[in-house]
CSV table of C-alpha atoms in Angstrom, one decimal:
chain,number,residue,atom,x,y,z
D,1172,MET,CA,0.0,0.0,0.0
D,1173,VAL,CA,1.5,3.3,-1.1
D,1174,ASN,CA,0.0,6.6,0.2
D,1175,ALA,CA,1.4,9.9,-1.1
D,1176,ALA,CA,1.0,13.7,-1.1
D,1177,TYR,CA,2.9,16.3,-3.2
D,1178,PHE,CA,3.0,19.9,-4.2
D,1179,GLN,CA,4.6,21.8,-7.1
D,1180,TYR,CA,5.5,25.4,-7.6
D,1181,GLY,CA,6.8,27.2,-10.7
D,1182,GLN,CA,7.9,30.7,-11.4
D,1183,LYS,CA,9.4,32.5,-14.4
D,1184,PHE,CA,11.9,35.4,-14.2
D,1185,ASN,CA,12.4,36.9,-17.6
D,1186,LYS,CA,14.2,34.1,-19.5
D,1187,ILE,CA,14.7,31.8,-16.5
D,1188,SER,CA,12.0,29.4,-15.3
D,1189,ILE,CA,12.0,27.4,-12.1
D,1190,LEU,CA,9.8,24.4,-11.3
D,1191,GLY,CA,10.2,22.7,-7.9
D,1192,GLY,CA,8.2,19.9,-6.3
D,1193,LEU,CA,8.2,17.7,-3.2
D,1194,ARG,CA,6.5,14.4,-2.8
D,1195,TYR,CA,6.1,12.3,0.4
D,1196,GLU,CA,5.3,8.7,0.2
D,1197,TYR,CA,4.5,6.2,3.0
D,1198,THR,CA,4.6,2.6,2.0
D,1199,THR,CA,3.4,-0.5,3.8
D,1200,VAL,CA,4.4,-4.0,2.6
D,1201,GLU,CA,2.8,-7.0,4.3
D,1202,ILE,CA,3.7,-10.6,3.4
D,1203,ASP,CA,1.6,-13.2,5.1
D,1204,GLN,CA,2.0,-16.9,4.6
D,1205,PHE,CA,-1.3,-18.4,5.8
D,1206,THR,CA,0.0,-22.0,6.0
D,1207,SER,CA,2.6,-21.1,8.6
D,1208,VAL,CA,3.3,-18.5,11.4
D,1209,PHE,CA,5.5,-16.5,9.0
D,1210,LYS,CA,4.4,-12.8,8.6
D,1211,ASP,CA,6.5,-9.9,7.6
D,1212,ILE,CA,5.5,-6.2,7.7
D,1213,LYS,CA,7.6,-3.3,6.6
D,1214,ASN,CA,6.8,0.4,6.8
D,1215,TYR,CA,8.9,3.3,5.4
D,1216,GLY,CA,8.3,6.9,4.6
D,1217,ASN,CA,10.4,8.9,2.1
D,1218,LEU,CA,10.7,12.3,0.6
D,1219,PHE,CA,11.3,12.9,-3.2
D,1220,PRO,CA,12.3,16.4,-4.2
D,1221,THR,CA,12.4,17.6,-7.8
D,1222,VAL,CA,14.1,20.8,-9.1
D,1223,ASN,CA,14.2,21.9,-12.7
D,1224,ILE,CA,15.7,25.2,-14.0
D,1225,GLY,CA,15.3,26.3,-17.6
D,1226,ILE,CA,17.3,29.1,-19.2
D,1227,GLU,CA,16.2,30.5,-22.6
D,1228,THR,CA,19.5,31.7,-24.1
D,1229,LYS,CA,17.8,32.9,-27.3
D,1230,GLU,CA,14.7,32.2,-29.3
D,1231,GLY,CA,14.3,28.5,-30.1
D,1232,GLU,CA,17.3,27.6,-27.8
D,1233,ASN,CA,17.4,26.8,-24.1
D,1234,VAL,CA,19.4,25.0,-21.4
D,1235,THR,CA,17.9,22.9,-18.6
D,1236,ILE,CA,19.4,21.8,-15.3
D,1237,GLY,CA,17.5,19.2,-13.2
D,1238,TYR,CA,17.6,17.0,-10.1
D,1239,ASN,CA,15.2,14.4,-8.8
D,1240,ARG,CA,15.0,11.5,-6.4
D,1241,ARG,CA,13.4,8.3,-7.6
D,1242,ILE,CA,12.2,5.0,-6.2
D,1243,ARG,CA,12.0,1.5,-7.7
D,1244,ARG,CA,9.9,-0.9,-5.7
D,1245,PRO,CA,10.3,-4.6,-5.9
D,1246,ARG,CA,7.5,-6.4,-7.7
D,1247,GLY,CA,5.5,-9.2,-6.2
D,1248,ARG,CA,7.6,-11.8,-8.0
D,1249,PHE,CA,10.7,-10.4,-6.4
D,1250,LEU,CA,9.2,-10.7,-2.9
D,1251,ASN,CA,7.6,-14.2,-3.3
D,1252,PRO,CA,9.8,-16.7,-1.4
D,1253,PHE,CA,8.4,-19.7,-3.2
D,1254,GLN,CA,10.5,-21.2,-5.9
D,1255,SER,CA,9.4,-21.0,-9.6
D,1256,LEU,CA,10.9,-23.4,-12.2
D,1257,SER,CA,12.0,-21.7,-15.4
D,1258,SER,CA,13.7,-24.9,-16.6
D,1259,ALA,CA,14.9,-28.2,-15.3
D,1260,THR,CA,18.2,-26.6,-14.2
D,1261,ASN,CA,17.1,-23.1,-13.2
D,1262,ILE,CA,15.1,-22.0,-10.2
D,1263,PHE,CA,14.0,-18.4,-9.3
D,1264,ARG,CA,12.8,-17.3,-5.9
D,1265,GLY,CA,12.0,-14.0,-4.4
D,1266,ASN,CA,13.4,-12.4,-1.3
D,1267,VAL,CA,10.9,-11.2,1.4
D,1268,ASP,CA,13.6,-8.8,2.8
D,1269,LEU,CA,14.1,-7.0,-0.5
D,1270,ASN,CA,13.9,-3.2,-0.1
D,1271,PRO,CA,13.3,-0.6,-2.8
D,1272,VAL,CA,16.2,1.1,-4.7
D,1273,PHE,CA,16.6,4.8,-4.3
D,1274,THR,CA,18.3,6.9,-7.0
D,1275,ASP,CA,19.5,10.5,-7.1
D,1276,ALA,CA,19.4,11.7,-10.7
D,1277,PHE,CA,21.2,14.8,-12.1
D,1278,ASP,CA,21.0,16.1,-15.6
D,1279,ILE,CA,21.9,19.1,-17.8
D,1280,GLY,CA,20.3,19.5,-21.2
D,1281,TYR,CA,20.4,21.6,-24.3
D,1282,LEU,CA,17.6,22.1,-26.9
D,1283,LYS,CA,17.8,23.9,-30.2
D,1284,ARG,CA,15.1,24.3,-32.9
D,1285,TRP,CA,15.5,25.0,-36.6
D,1286,GLU,CA,13.0,25.0,-39.4
D,1287,LYS,CA,13.3,21.3,-40.1
D,1288,PHE,CA,15.4,20.1,-37.2
D,1289,THR,CA,14.9,19.8,-33.5
D,1290,LEU,CA,18.0,18.8,-31.5
D,1291,SER,CA,17.9,17.8,-27.9
D,1292,THR,CA,20.9,16.6,-25.9
D,1293,SER,CA,21.4,15.7,-22.2
D,1294,ALA,CA,24.2,14.6,-20.0
D,1295,TYR,CA,23.2,12.8,-16.9
D,1296,TYR,CA,24.5,11.2,-13.7
D,1297,ASN,CA,22.6,8.7,-11.6
D,1298,VAL,CA,23.6,7.1,-8.3
D,1299,SER,CA,21.6,4.2,-6.8
D,1300,LYS,CA,22.2,2.7,-3.3
D,1301,ASP,CA,21.2,-0.7,-2.1
D,1302,ASN,CA,20.9,-1.7,-5.8
D,1303,TRP,CA,19.4,-5.1,-6.6
D,1304,GLU,CA,21.8,-7.8,-7.7
D,1305,PHE,CA,20.6,-11.3,-8.8
D,1306,ILE,CA,22.7,-13.9,-7.1
D,1307,ILE,CA,23.2,-17.2,-9.0
D,1308,GLN,CA,24.5,-20.2,-7.0
D,1309,ASN,CA,24.6,-23.9,-7.2
D,1310,THR,CA,22.0,-25.6,-5.0
D,1311,GLY,CA,24.0,-28.8,-4.7
D,1312,LYS,CA,21.2,-30.8,-6.3
D,1313,GLU,CA,21.0,-32.4,-9.7
D,1314,THR,CA,18.2,-33.1,-12.3
D,1315,GLU,CA,16.3,-36.3,-12.2
D,1316,ASN,CA,18.6,-37.9,-14.8
D,1317,GLY,CA,21.6,-36.9,-12.6
D,1318,ASN,CA,23.4,-35.3,-15.5
D,1319,GLU,CA,23.0,-31.6,-14.7
D,1320,ALA,CA,23.3,-29.4,-11.7
D,1321,ILE,CA,20.4,-27.2,-10.5
D,1322,TYR,CA,21.1,-23.5,-10.0
D,1323,GLU,CA,19.1,-20.9,-8.0
D,1324,ARG,CA,18.7,-17.2,-8.8
D,1325,PHE,CA,17.4,-14.6,-6.3
D,1326,PRO,CA,17.6,-10.8,-5.7
D,1327,VAL,CA,19.4,-9.1,-2.8
D,1328,ASN,CA,20.0,-5.4,-1.9
D,1329,LEU,CA,23.7,-5.4,-2.4
D,1330,SER,CA,25.6,-2.8,-4.4
D,1331,THR,CA,26.0,0.9,-5.1
D,1332,SER,CA,25.6,1.7,-8.8
D,1333,GLU,CA,26.7,4.8,-10.6
D,1334,ARG,CA,25.6,5.6,-14.2
D,1335,ILE,CA,26.9,8.5,-16.3
D,1336,GLY,CA,25.7,9.0,-19.8
D,1337,PHE,CA,24.9,11.2,-22.8
D,1338,GLU,CA,21.6,11.2,-24.8
D,1339,PHE,CA,21.2,12.7,-28.2
D,1340,THR,CA,17.7,13.1,-29.7
D,1341,LEU,CA,17.0,14.4,-33.2
D,1342,THR,CA,13.7,15.2,-34.9
D,1343,PHE,CA,14.0,15.8,-38.6
D,1344,LYS,CA,11.3,16.5,-41.3
D,1345,PRO,CA,13.2,16.4,-44.7
D,1346,PHE,CA,9.9,16.5,-46.6
D,1347,LYS,CA,6.4,17.4,-45.8
D,1348,PHE,CA,5.4,13.7,-46.0
D,1349,TRP,CA,8.3,12.2,-44.0
D,1350,ASN,CA,9.0,12.5,-40.3
D,1351,ILE,CA,12.1,11.1,-38.7
D,1352,ASN,CA,12.7,10.8,-34.9
D,1353,SER,CA,15.9,9.3,-33.6
D,1354,ASP,CA,17.5,8.8,-30.3
D,1355,PHE,CA,21.0,7.7,-29.2
D,1356,ASN,CA,22.0,7.0,-25.6
D,1357,ILE,CA,25.5,5.9,-24.4
D,1358,PHE,CA,26.2,5.3,-20.8
D,1359,HIS,CA,28.9,3.9,-18.4
D,1360,VAL,CA,27.9,1.9,-15.4
D,1361,SER,CA,30.1,1.1,-12.4
D,1362,THR,CA,29.0,-1.2,-9.6
D,1363,ASP,CA,30.6,-2.2,-6.3
D,1364,GLY,CA,29.5,-4.7,-3.7
D,1365,ASP,CA,30.2,-8.1,-2.2
D,1366,TYR,CA,27.9,-11.0,-1.4
D,1367,THR,CA,28.8,-13.8,1.1
D,1368,ASN,CA,26.8,-17.1,0.9
D,1369,PRO,CA,25.7,-17.8,4.4
D,1370,ASP,CA,25.8,-21.6,3.8
D,1371,THR,CA,29.2,-21.9,2.1
D,1372,ASN,CA,30.9,-18.6,3.3
D,1373,LEU,CA,31.8,-18.2,-0.4
D,1374,THR,CA,32.2,-14.4,-1.2
D,1375,THR,CA,31.3,-13.1,-4.7
D,1376,ASN,CA,32.7,-9.7,-5.7
D,1377,PHE,CA,30.3,-7.6,-7.8
D,1378,ASP,CA,32.7,-4.7,-8.6
D,1379,PHE,CA,32.3,-4.1,-12.3
D,1380,LYS,CA,32.4,-1.5,-15.0
D,1381,ASN,CA,30.6,-1.6,-18.3
D,1382,THR,CA,29.8,0.8,-21.2
D,1383,SER,CA,26.8,0.2,-23.4
D,1384,TYR,CA,24.3,2.1,-25.7
D,1385,PHE,CA,21.0,1.9,-27.4
D,1386,VAL,CA,19.7,3.5,-30.6
D,1387,ARG,CA,16.1,4.2,-31.7
D,1388,LEU,CA,14.9,5.3,-35.1
D,1389,ASN,CA,11.2,6.0,-35.9
D,1390,GLN,CA,10.0,7.0,-39.3
D,1391,LYS,CA,6.5,8.0,-40.5
D,1392,ILE,CA,5.7,8.4,-44.1
D,1393,SER,CA,2.4,9.8,-45.5
D,1394,LEU,CA,1.8,8.5,-49.0
D,1395,PRO,CA,-0.9,9.6,-51.5
D,1396,GLY,CA,-4.2,7.9,-51.3
D,1397,LYS,CA,-4.6,8.4,-47.5
D,1398,THR,CA,-1.9,5.9,-46.8
D,1399,ASP,CA,0.5,6.1,-43.8
D,1400,ILE,CA,3.5,3.9,-43.1
D,1401,GLN,CA,5.5,3.8,-39.9
D,1402,ILE,CA,8.7,1.9,-39.2
D,1403,ASN,CA,10.2,1.7,-35.7
D,1404,SER,CA,13.7,0.3,-35.3
D,1405,ASN,CA,15.6,-0.3,-32.0
D,1406,TYR,CA,19.0,-1.7,-31.1
D,1407,SER,CA,20.3,-2.3,-27.6
D,1408,GLY,CA,24.0,-2.8,-27.5
D,1409,PRO,CA,25.8,-5.7,-25.8
D,1410,SER,CA,26.2,-5.3,-22.0
D,1411,GLU,CA,27.6,-7.3,-19.1
D,1412,ASN,CA,28.0,-7.4,-15.4
D,1413,ARG,CA,29.9,-9.6,-13.0
D,1414,GLN,CA,27.7,-12.7,-13.5
D,1415,SER,CA,26.3,-12.3,-17.1
D,1416,LYS,CA,27.0,-11.2,-20.6
D,1417,ASN,CA,24.1,-10.1,-22.9
D,1418,LYS,CA,24.3,-9.9,-26.6
D,1419,GLY,CA,22.9,-6.9,-28.6
D,1420,ILE,CA,19.3,-7.0,-29.6
D,1421,PHE,CA,17.8,-5.5,-32.8
D,1422,SER,CA,14.1,-5.3,-33.5
D,1423,MET,CA,11.9,-3.6,-36.0
D,1424,ASP,CA,8.1,-3.0,-36.1
D,1425,PHE,CA,6.2,-2.1,-39.3
D,1426,ALA,CA,2.7,-0.6,-39.6
D,1427,ALA,CA,0.6,0.6,-42.5
D,1428,SER,CA,-2.8,2.3,-42.5
D,1429,LYS,CA,-5.1,3.3,-45.3
D,1430,GLU,CA,-8.4,5.2,-45.2
D,1431,ILE,CA,-11.2,4.0,-47.5
D,1432,LEU,CA,-14.9,4.5,-48.1
D,1433,LYS,CA,-14.5,8.3,-47.9
D,1434,GLU,CA,-12.6,8.0,-44.6
D,1435,LYS,CA,-15.4,6.1,-42.9
D,1436,ALA,CA,-13.2,3.0,-42.7
D,1437,THR,CA,-9.5,2.1,-42.0
D,1438,ILE,CA,-7.5,-0.9,-42.9
D,1439,ASN,CA,-4.4,-1.6,-40.7
D,1440,PHE,CA,-1.6,-3.9,-41.4
D,1441,ASN,CA,1.0,-4.6,-38.7
D,1442,ILE,CA,4.1,-6.7,-38.3
D,1443,SER,CA,5.6,-6.8,-34.8
D,1444,ASP,CA,9.3,-7.8,-34.7
D,1445,PHE,CA,9.7,-7.9,-38.5
D,1446,PHE,CA,12.9,-10.0,-38.4
D,1447,ASN,CA,11.9,-12.1,-35.5
D,1448,SER,CA,15.0,-11.0,-33.7
D,1449,ARG,CA,13.8,-9.6,-30.4
D,1450,LYS,CA,15.6,-12.2,-28.4
D,1451,ARG,CA,17.5,-11.9,-25.2
D,1452,MET,CA,20.7,-14.0,-25.5
D,1453,SER,CA,22.9,-14.2,-22.5
D,1454,THR,CA,25.7,-16.2,-21.0
D,1455,THR,CA,25.6,-16.6,-17.2
D,1456,LEU,CA,28.9,-17.0,-15.3
D,1457,ILE,CA,28.6,-19.1,-12.1
D,1458,PRO,CA,31.7,-18.7,-9.9
D,1459,GLY,CA,33.5,-21.9,-9.4
D,1460,PHE,CA,31.2,-23.9,-11.5
D,1461,THR,CA,30.3,-23.3,-15.1
D,1462,GLU,CA,28.8,-21.1,-17.8
D,1463,GLN,CA,25.2,-21.2,-19.0
D,1464,TYR,CA,23.9,-19.9,-22.3
D,1465,SER,CA,20.2,-19.0,-22.6
D,1466,GLU,CA,17.8,-17.4,-25.1
D,1467,PHE,CA,14.5,-15.8,-24.2
D,1468,GLN,CA,11.9,-14.5,-26.6
D,1469,TRP,CA,8.8,-13.0,-25.0
D,1470,ARG,CA,6.8,-13.2,-28.2
D,1471,GLU,CA,7.6,-14.3,-31.8
D,1472,ARG,CA,6.9,-12.2,-34.9
D,1473,GLN,CA,3.2,-11.4,-35.2
D,1474,ILE,CA,1.3,-10.3,-38.3
D,1475,SER,CA,-2.1,-8.8,-38.0
D,1476,VAL,CA,-4.7,-7.1,-40.3
D,1477,SER,CA,-7.7,-5.2,-39.0
D,1478,PHE,CA,-10.6,-3.3,-40.4
D,1479,ILE,CA,-12.3,-0.4,-38.6
D,1480,TYR,CA,-15.6,1.1,-39.8
D,1481,ARG,CA,-17.0,4.3,-38.2
D,1482,PHE,CA,-20.8,4.6,-38.4
D,1483,ASN,CA,-22.0,8.1,-39.2
D,1484,GLN,CA,-18.6,9.5,-38.5
D,1485,THR,CA,-15.4,10.0,-40.4
D,1486,LYS,CA,-11.9,10.0,-39.0
D,1487,ILE,CA,-11.8,13.8,-39.4
D,1488,ASP,CA,-15.0,14.2,-37.4
D,1489,LYS,CA,-13.6,12.0,-34.6
D,1490,LYS,CA,-10.4,14.0,-34.3
D,1491,LYS,CA,-12.4,17.3,-34.1
D,1492,LYS,CA,-14.3,15.8,-31.2
D,1493,GLY,CA,-11.1,14.9,-29.4
D,1494,GLY,CA,-11.3,11.2,-30.0
D,1495,GLN,CA,-8.3,8.9,-30.6
D,1496,GLU,CA,-7.8,6.2,-33.1
D,1497,PHE,CA,-6.4,3.0,-31.6
D,1498,ASN,CA,-5.4,1.4,-34.8
D,1499,GLY,CA,-2.0,-0.3,-35.1
D,1500,LEU,CA,-0.3,2.7,-36.7
D,1501,GLU,CA,-1.3,5.0,-33.9
D,1502,GLU,CA,-0.2,2.5,-31.2
D,1503,PHE,CA,3.4,2.6,-32.6
D,1504,GLU,CA,3.5,6.4,-32.1
D,1505,GLY,CA,5.1,7.8,-29.0
């Protein structure tokens, strides 16, 4: 249960604008196992300030400076102490003592507008304390055939994590019918912390440094005949930490929409994960034991076609009344 109250205040002085806010949260977490006497209740209250300063250096150009404090709460799966079997050799269990992660975030940004370009850049620094780390250890048990060891994975509040990065966003309209929006983010993460297994007294060091990036490219093309096409491409660069290495992931979504019957109807065609490449491929390093390679795909490529007919109403009428089209093309936007 999360209860909160907040207030905001903003003021502008010539070309300088200030927006500040303060949020207070009081959280209660109760875990009750009805089949035993186990019961755990945690209460904690926290303040979350926010300060943003904007400076308009000239028309169409401004600089921003900001700070805010954030919270990331553990989901129910991370708190559930009962084991879940993801495969014959891998077990996941939650941790009832897991606490939220608090992050202090600082950033400085620059925005510039031209006739066909909008450029936005930001340099940021985040520091998180009691960061979650997922411990992987050998249970000492084997599968039924006795050929493979069984490993257990669980989260703990362990490390301090620092992230420093740079983000570059560009909006470009080369022609009236073609909109391009791209984003590039590169960041360096450093983590430090140690975990000691209470059963074996084996200590694992989580000190690690890694640099990674991700790229996003969205394009919307308006063709003659009331036809729109949108292509969204994403690439997350390879990353690693002390216990795992993840390969890069590329994915692309495609959508097309055409108005027919004097704009009373719409045909939508969508392909989600065009190349069927949205897969998480990782190698897990288990200290003193072995390496495990795994692939995970949440959903394979999907192709869908839909037909929408608006009775006594055209798409233009719907927009004038403030309605929103939830066809496949619009869903990709934003």
